Coordinates of C-alpha atoms in Angstrom, one line a residue:
M1311 CA -1.1 126.2 -201.3
I1312 CA 0.5 128.0 -198.4
E1313 CA 3.0 129.6 -200.8
A1314 CA 0.2 130.6 -203.1
L1315 CA -1.7 132.4 -200.3
N1316 CA 1.5 134.2 -199.3
A1317 CA 2.1 135.3 -202.8
A1318 CA -1.5 136.5 -203.2
G1319 CA -1.2 138.6 -200.0
Q1320 CA 2.1 140.1 -201.2
G1321 CA 0.4 141.0 -204.5
L1322 CA -2.3 143.0 -202.6
F1323 CA 0.3 145.2 -200.9
Q1324 CA 3.0 145.4 -203.6
A1325 CA 2.0 148.9 -204.7
A1326 CA 2.6 150.4 -201.3
W1327 CA 6.0 151.4 -200.0
W1328 CA 5.3 149.8 -196.7
A1329 CA 4.4 146.4 -198.1
N1330 CA 7.6 144.7 -197.0
I1331 CA 6.9 145.8 -193.4
V1332 CA 3.1 145.2 -193.1
W1333 CA 2.5 142.0 -195.0
P1334 CA 5.1 139.8 -193.2
V1335 CA 3.5 140.8 -189.9
I1336 CA -0.1 140.1 -191.1
W1337 CA 1.1 136.8 -192.6
A1338 CA 2.7 135.7 -189.3
L1339 CA -0.4 136.7 -187.3
L1340 CA -2.6 134.7 -189.7
K1341 CA -0.4 131.6 -189.3
I1342 CA -0.5 132.0 -185.5
V1343 CA -4.3 132.2 -185.5
V1344 CA -4.7 129.2 -187.7
L1345 CA -2.4 127.2 -185.4
V1346 CA -3.6 128.5 -182.0
L1347 CA -7.4 128.3 -182.5
P1348 CA -7.6 124.5 -183.3
L1349 CA -5.1 124.0 -180.5
L1350 CA -7.4 125.7 -178.0
I1351 CA -10.4 123.8 -179.2
A1352 CA -8.4 120.5 -178.8
V1353 CA -7.4 121.5 -175.3
A1354 CA -11.1 122.1 -174.4
Y1355 CA -12.3 118.9 -175.9
L1356 CA -9.4 116.9 -174.3
T1357 CA -11.2 117.5 -171.0
Y1358 CA -14.3 116.0 -172.5
W1359 CA -12.4 113.0 -173.9
E1360 CA -10.8 112.4 -170.6
R1361 CA -14.1 112.3 -168.7
R1362 CA -15.7 110.0 -171.4
L1363 CA -12.7 107.6 -171.5
L1364 CA -12.5 107.5 -167.7
G1365 CA -16.2 106.8 -167.6
F1366 CA -15.8 103.9 -170.1
M1367 CA -12.9 102.4 -168.1
Q1368 CA -14.8 102.7 -164.8
V1369 CA -18.1 101.5 -166.2
R1370 CA -20.0 104.7 -165.7
H1371 CA -21.3 107.6 -167.8
G1372 CA -19.2 110.6 -168.7
P1373 CA -20.7 114.0 -169.8
N1374 CA -23.9 113.2 -171.7
R1375 CA -26.4 116.0 -170.9
V1376 CA -25.2 119.2 -172.5
G1377 CA -25.6 118.9 -176.2
P1378 CA -25.7 115.7 -178.2
L1379 CA -23.5 113.1 -176.5
G1380 CA -22.4 115.8 -174.1
L1381 CA -20.3 117.5 -176.8
L1382 CA -21.1 121.0 -175.5
Q1383 CA -19.9 120.2 -172.0
P1384 CA -16.5 122.0 -172.5
M1385 CA -18.3 125.1 -173.6
A1386 CA -20.6 125.0 -170.5
D1387 CA -17.6 124.5 -168.3
G1388 CA -15.8 127.5 -169.8
L1389 CA -18.9 129.7 -169.5
K1390 CA -19.3 128.7 -165.9
L1391 CA -15.6 129.6 -165.1
L1392 CA -15.8 132.9 -167.0
T1393 CA -18.8 134.0 -164.9
K1394 CA -17.2 133.1 -161.6
E1395 CA -15.9 135.8 -159.4
V1396 CA -12.1 136.1 -159.3
I1397 CA -11.1 136.4 -155.7
R1398 CA -7.6 137.6 -154.9
P1399 CA -6.1 137.2 -151.4
D1400 CA -5.6 140.6 -149.7
R1401 CA -1.9 140.1 -149.1
A1402 CA -1.1 138.7 -152.5
N1403 CA 1.2 140.5 -154.9
P1404 CA -1.3 141.5 -157.6
A1405 CA 1.2 141.7 -160.6
V1406 CA 2.9 138.4 -159.9
Y1407 CA -0.4 136.7 -158.9
Y1408 CA -2.0 137.5 -162.2
L1409 CA 1.2 136.8 -164.2
G1410 CA 1.6 133.2 -162.7
P1411 CA -1.2 131.5 -164.8
I1412 CA 0.0 133.3 -168.0
M1413 CA 3.5 132.1 -167.4
A1414 CA 2.2 128.5 -166.9
F1415 CA 0.0 128.5 -170.0
M1416 CA 2.0 130.5 -172.6
P1417 CA 5.0 128.2 -173.0
A1418 CA 2.7 125.4 -173.8
L1419 CA 1.4 127.4 -176.8
A1420 CA 4.7 129.1 -177.8
A1421 CA 6.5 125.8 -178.3
W1422 CA 4.2 124.9 -181.2
V1423 CA 6.0 127.5 -183.3
V1424 CA 8.5 124.8 -184.5
I1425 CA 6.2 121.7 -184.5
P1426 CA 6.2 120.3 -188.1
F1427 CA 2.8 119.1 -189.5
G1428 CA 4.4 117.9 -192.7
P1429 CA 7.5 118.2 -194.8
E1430 CA 8.6 121.9 -194.4
V1431 CA 5.1 122.7 -192.9
A1432 CA 5.8 124.5 -189.7
L1433 CA 5.1 128.0 -188.4
S1434 CA 8.9 128.5 -188.1
N1435 CA 11.1 125.7 -189.6
I1436 CA 14.3 126.7 -187.9
N1437 CA 17.4 124.6 -187.6
A1438 CA 17.5 125.0 -183.8
G1439 CA 13.9 123.9 -183.3
L1440 CA 14.7 121.2 -180.7
L1441 CA 16.7 123.6 -178.7
L1442 CA 13.9 126.2 -178.8
V1443 CA 11.4 123.6 -177.5
M1444 CA 13.6 122.7 -174.6
A1445 CA 14.2 126.3 -173.7
I1446 CA 10.5 127.3 -173.9
T1447 CA 9.1 124.3 -172.0
S1448 CA 11.6 124.8 -169.2
M1449 CA 10.0 128.2 -168.5
E1450 CA 6.7 126.6 -167.3
V1451 CA 8.2 126.1 -163.9
Y1452 CA 8.3 129.9 -163.4
G1453 CA 4.5 130.1 -163.6
V1454 CA 4.2 127.5 -160.9
I1455 CA 6.7 129.3 -158.6
M1456 CA 5.2 132.7 -159.2
A1457 CA 1.7 131.4 -158.4
G1458 CA 2.8 129.8 -155.1
W1459 CA 4.9 132.8 -154.0
A1460 CA 2.5 135.6 -155.0
S1461 CA -0.4 134.1 -153.1
N1462 CA 1.4 134.9 -149.8
S1463 CA 0.1 131.7 -148.2
K1464 CA 2.0 128.7 -146.8
Y1465 CA -0.2 126.1 -148.6
P1466 CA 0.3 127.2 -152.3
F1467 CA 4.0 128.0 -151.4
L1468 CA 4.6 124.4 -150.3
G1469 CA 2.7 123.2 -153.3
A1470 CA 4.9 125.3 -155.6
L1471 CA 8.0 123.8 -154.0
R1472 CA 6.7 120.3 -154.6
A1473 CA 5.7 121.0 -158.2
S1474 CA 8.9 122.9 -159.2
A1475 CA 11.2 120.2 -157.6
Q1476 CA 9.3 117.5 -159.5
M1477 CA 9.3 119.3 -162.8
V1478 CA 13.0 120.1 -162.6
S1479 CA 13.9 116.6 -161.7
Y1480 CA 12.2 115.0 -164.7
E1481 CA 13.3 117.8 -167.1
I1482 CA 16.8 116.5 -166.7
A1483 CA 15.9 113.0 -167.8
M1484 CA 13.8 114.3 -170.6
G1485 CA 16.7 116.5 -171.7
F1486 CA 19.0 113.5 -172.0
C1487 CA 16.3 111.7 -174.0
L1488 CA 16.2 114.5 -176.5
V1489 CA 20.0 114.6 -176.6
V1490 CA 20.0 111.0 -177.7
V1491 CA 17.6 111.8 -180.5
L1492 CA 19.8 114.7 -181.5
M1493 CA 22.9 112.5 -181.5
I1494 CA 21.4 109.9 -183.9
T1495 CA 19.8 112.4 -186.2
G1496 CA 22.6 114.9 -186.4
S1497 CA 20.2 117.8 -186.6
M1498 CA 18.1 120.0 -184.2
N1499 CA 15.6 120.7 -187.0
M1500 CA 12.3 119.0 -186.2
S1501 CA 11.5 118.2 -189.8
D1502 CA 14.9 116.6 -190.2
I1503 CA 14.2 114.4 -187.2
V1504 CA 11.1 113.0 -188.8
T1505 CA 12.6 112.5 -192.3
E1506 CA 15.6 110.6 -190.8
Q1507 CA 13.1 108.1 -189.5
A1508 CA 12.0 107.3 -193.1
K1509 CA 15.4 105.8 -193.9
G1510 CA 16.7 102.3 -193.2
M1511 CA 16.4 98.7 -194.1
F1512 CA 12.8 98.3 -192.9
A1513 CA 11.6 101.6 -194.5
D1514 CA 13.0 100.4 -197.8
K1515 CA 10.7 97.4 -197.5
G1516 CA 7.7 99.6 -196.8
M1517 CA 7.6 98.9 -193.0
N1518 CA 8.2 102.4 -191.8
I1519 CA 7.0 101.6 -188.3
L1520 CA 10.1 99.5 -187.7
S1521 CA 12.4 102.3 -188.8
W1522 CA 11.1 104.8 -186.3
N1523 CA 13.2 105.8 -183.3
W1524 CA 11.0 104.0 -180.8
L1525 CA 12.5 100.6 -181.6
P1526 CA 16.2 101.2 -181.3
L1527 CA 15.6 103.8 -178.5
L1528 CA 12.9 101.8 -176.6
P1529 CA 14.3 102.5 -173.1
I1530 CA 14.7 106.2 -174.0
F1531 CA 11.2 106.3 -175.4
M1532 CA 9.8 104.8 -172.2
V1533 CA 11.7 107.2 -170.0
Y1534 CA 10.4 110.1 -172.1
L1535 CA 6.8 109.0 -171.9
I1536 CA 6.9 108.5 -168.1
S1537 CA 8.8 111.7 -167.6
G1538 CA 6.2 113.5 -169.6
V1539 CA 3.5 112.2 -167.3
A1540 CA 5.5 113.4 -164.3
E1541 CA 6.4 116.8 -165.9
T1542 CA 2.7 117.6 -166.5
N1543 CA 1.9 116.6 -162.9
R1544 CA -0.5 114.0 -164.1
H1545 CA -1.7 110.9 -162.1
P1546 CA 0.1 108.9 -160.6
F1547 CA 2.6 111.8 -160.2
D1548 CA 0.0 114.3 -159.2
V1549 CA 1.0 114.8 -155.5
V1550 CA 1.2 118.5 -156.5
E1551 CA -2.6 118.5 -156.7
G1552 CA -3.3 115.6 -154.3
E1553 CA -6.6 117.0 -153.0
A1554 CA -7.4 114.0 -150.9
E1555 CA -4.2 114.1 -148.8
I1556 CA -2.8 117.7 -149.2
V1557 CA -4.1 121.1 -150.4
A1558 CA -4.4 121.4 -154.1
G1559 CA -1.0 122.8 -154.8
H1560 CA 0.2 126.2 -156.1
M1561 CA -3.2 127.1 -157.6
V1562 CA -5.3 126.7 -154.4
E1563 CA -5.7 130.5 -153.9
Y1564 CA -7.0 130.9 -157.5
S1565 CA -10.6 131.0 -158.6
G1566 CA -12.6 131.5 -161.8
M1567 CA -10.5 131.9 -164.9
G1568 CA -7.2 132.0 -162.9
F1569 CA -7.7 128.4 -161.8
A1570 CA -9.1 127.5 -165.3
I1571 CA -5.9 128.7 -167.0
F1572 CA -3.7 126.4 -164.8
F1573 CA -6.2 123.6 -165.6
L1574 CA -5.9 124.3 -169.4
A1575 CA -2.1 124.6 -169.1
E1576 CA -2.0 121.0 -167.9
Y1577 CA -4.0 119.7 -170.9
A1578 CA -2.1 121.9 -173.3
N1579 CA 1.2 120.4 -172.0
M1580 CA -0.3 116.9 -172.4
I1581 CA -0.9 117.6 -176.1
L1582 CA 2.5 119.2 -176.5
F1583 CA 4.5 116.3 -174.9
S1584 CA 2.4 113.8 -176.9
I1585 CA 3.1 115.4 -180.3
L1586 CA 6.8 115.8 -179.3
A1587 CA 6.9 112.1 -178.6
V1588 CA 5.4 111.4 -182.0
V1589 CA 7.9 113.6 -183.8
M1590 CA 10.9 112.3 -181.9
F1591 CA 10.1 108.6 -181.7
L1592 CA 7.0 107.7 -183.7
G1593 CA 7.7 109.0 -187.2
G1594 CA 5.8 112.3 -187.1
W1595 CA 3.6 112.5 -190.2
L1596 CA 5.0 109.3 -191.7
P1597 CA 2.6 106.4 -192.3
P1598 CA 3.4 103.1 -190.5
F1599 CA 3.4 101.2 -193.8
E1600 CA 4.2 102.5 -197.2
F1601 CA 0.9 101.3 -198.8
L1602 CA -0.9 103.8 -196.5
S1603 CA 1.0 106.8 -197.8
F1604 CA -2.1 108.0 -199.7
I1605 CA -3.5 109.3 -196.4
P1606 CA -2.3 112.9 -195.7
G1607 CA 0.6 113.2 -193.2
W1608 CA -1.2 115.6 -190.9
I1609 CA -3.9 112.9 -190.3
W1610 CA -1.2 110.4 -189.2
L1611 CA 0.3 113.0 -187.0
G1612 CA -3.1 113.7 -185.4
L1613 CA -3.9 110.0 -184.9
K1614 CA -0.6 109.2 -183.3
T1615 CA -0.9 112.2 -181.0
F1616 CA -4.4 111.2 -180.0
V1617 CA -3.2 107.7 -179.1
V1618 CA -0.4 109.1 -176.9
V1619 CA -2.7 111.6 -175.2
S1620 CA -5.2 108.8 -174.5
M1621 CA -2.3 106.9 -172.9
F1622 CA -2.1 109.7 -170.3
I1623 CA -5.7 109.1 -169.4
W1624 CA -5.3 105.3 -169.4
I1625 CA -2.5 105.7 -166.9
R1626 CA -4.6 107.9 -164.7
A1627 CA -7.3 105.2 -164.6
T1628 CA -4.9 102.4 -163.8
F1629 CA -2.2 103.3 -161.3
P1630 CA -2.4 104.5 -157.7
R1631 CA -0.8 107.7 -156.6
Y1632 CA 2.9 107.5 -155.6
R1633 CA 4.5 108.9 -152.5
Y1634 CA 6.6 112.0 -153.1
D1635 CA 9.8 110.3 -152.1
Q1636 CA 9.1 107.5 -154.6
I1637 CA 8.6 110.1 -157.4
M1638 CA 11.8 111.9 -156.6
R1639 CA 13.8 108.6 -156.3
L1640 CA 12.5 107.4 -159.7
G1641 CA 13.6 110.7 -161.4
W1642 CA 17.0 111.0 -159.8
K1643 CA 18.2 107.4 -159.1
I1644 CA 16.6 105.5 -162.0
F1645 CA 15.8 107.7 -165.0
I1646 CA 18.9 109.9 -165.0
P1647 CA 21.3 106.9 -164.8
V1648 CA 19.3 105.0 -167.4
T1649 CA 19.4 107.8 -169.9
L1650 CA 23.1 108.4 -169.3
I1651 CA 23.9 104.8 -169.7
W1652 CA 21.8 104.5 -172.9
L1653 CA 23.4 107.6 -174.3
I1654 CA 26.8 106.0 -173.9
V1655 CA 25.5 102.7 -175.4
I1656 CA 24.1 104.6 -178.5
A1657 CA 27.3 106.6 -178.9
A1658 CA 29.4 103.4 -178.9
W1659 CA 26.9 101.7 -181.2
M1660 CA 27.2 104.5 -183.7
Q1661 CA 31.0 103.9 -183.9
T1662 CA 30.7 100.3 -184.9
S1663 CA 30.0 98.7 -188.3
W1664 CA 26.4 97.9 -187.1
N1665 CA 25.5 101.6 -187.0
I1666 CA 21.9 101.7 -188.4
W1667 CA 21.8 105.5 -188.5
K1668 CA 24.4 106.1 -191.2

């Protein structure tokens, strides 16, 4: 269907000499809009789902006043933030101050360019997709640093230092997790990573779920999930925004939509890390059992991502906040050694006759 739409668009412009220039640009913009609009809606309603799920876990009501079942609450929140006055500190650097939220939010959207929603269904199905994701997501820390520095205040500056140190620490462990996946797959193409999980003894018997990477790479999978929680500064790793004990981090001098963009960046990153976990370890668009293959792959991808995102909220409702020294010790003294050791174990495993990734 996608190829048919592309061919129809080319046919509209084929008589013009500039067709080979204009239509590829229009086609790329259309695909970006089709991808970004549902993503922004999902980010908005993830805030609603978090409040509803936390309310259920804590035996209280979530949003239930604005619209049926409170479904219009995200729109009301957005309208409120849009109408709030944007107050910039007098001594702040204007250009860097306004660029900070953009640098925090845009990488979370840009990384979706290589996320596959089905076989060969991606905005850009490039061979270096995994490398591109790692490069783009590592840029988010710049938005945090710029926001803390540009505000010209000690409190956001200290918050930016906390946040950037935590993000860099857990990025290292996450990078090793992705290296292990790359090693067993033999490709950085995101679609290839998914299709490789459809092979193996269990997949041949119709039990795809036992052929996915989560089982042989269980320690790596757990490290990736916990590192994703820390990387997004979510509870119990949210000392960056620990309002009860410390000032609310690098965004404390922001108001209105400036603050809202940092808030949305956190939720966009939650969805991004969740879908990456699904693609890397949980079979992407593949059904858990072969007899369920009649259900479209994008539905399986969405359901798995929804479960992983809900896990972020479940963790928030369950664990107390850690001290900062505990967070840093976990990242440097536990996760990095665990991923390095498991990388060596997998490499040795692949050289034996019991290699399951042949």
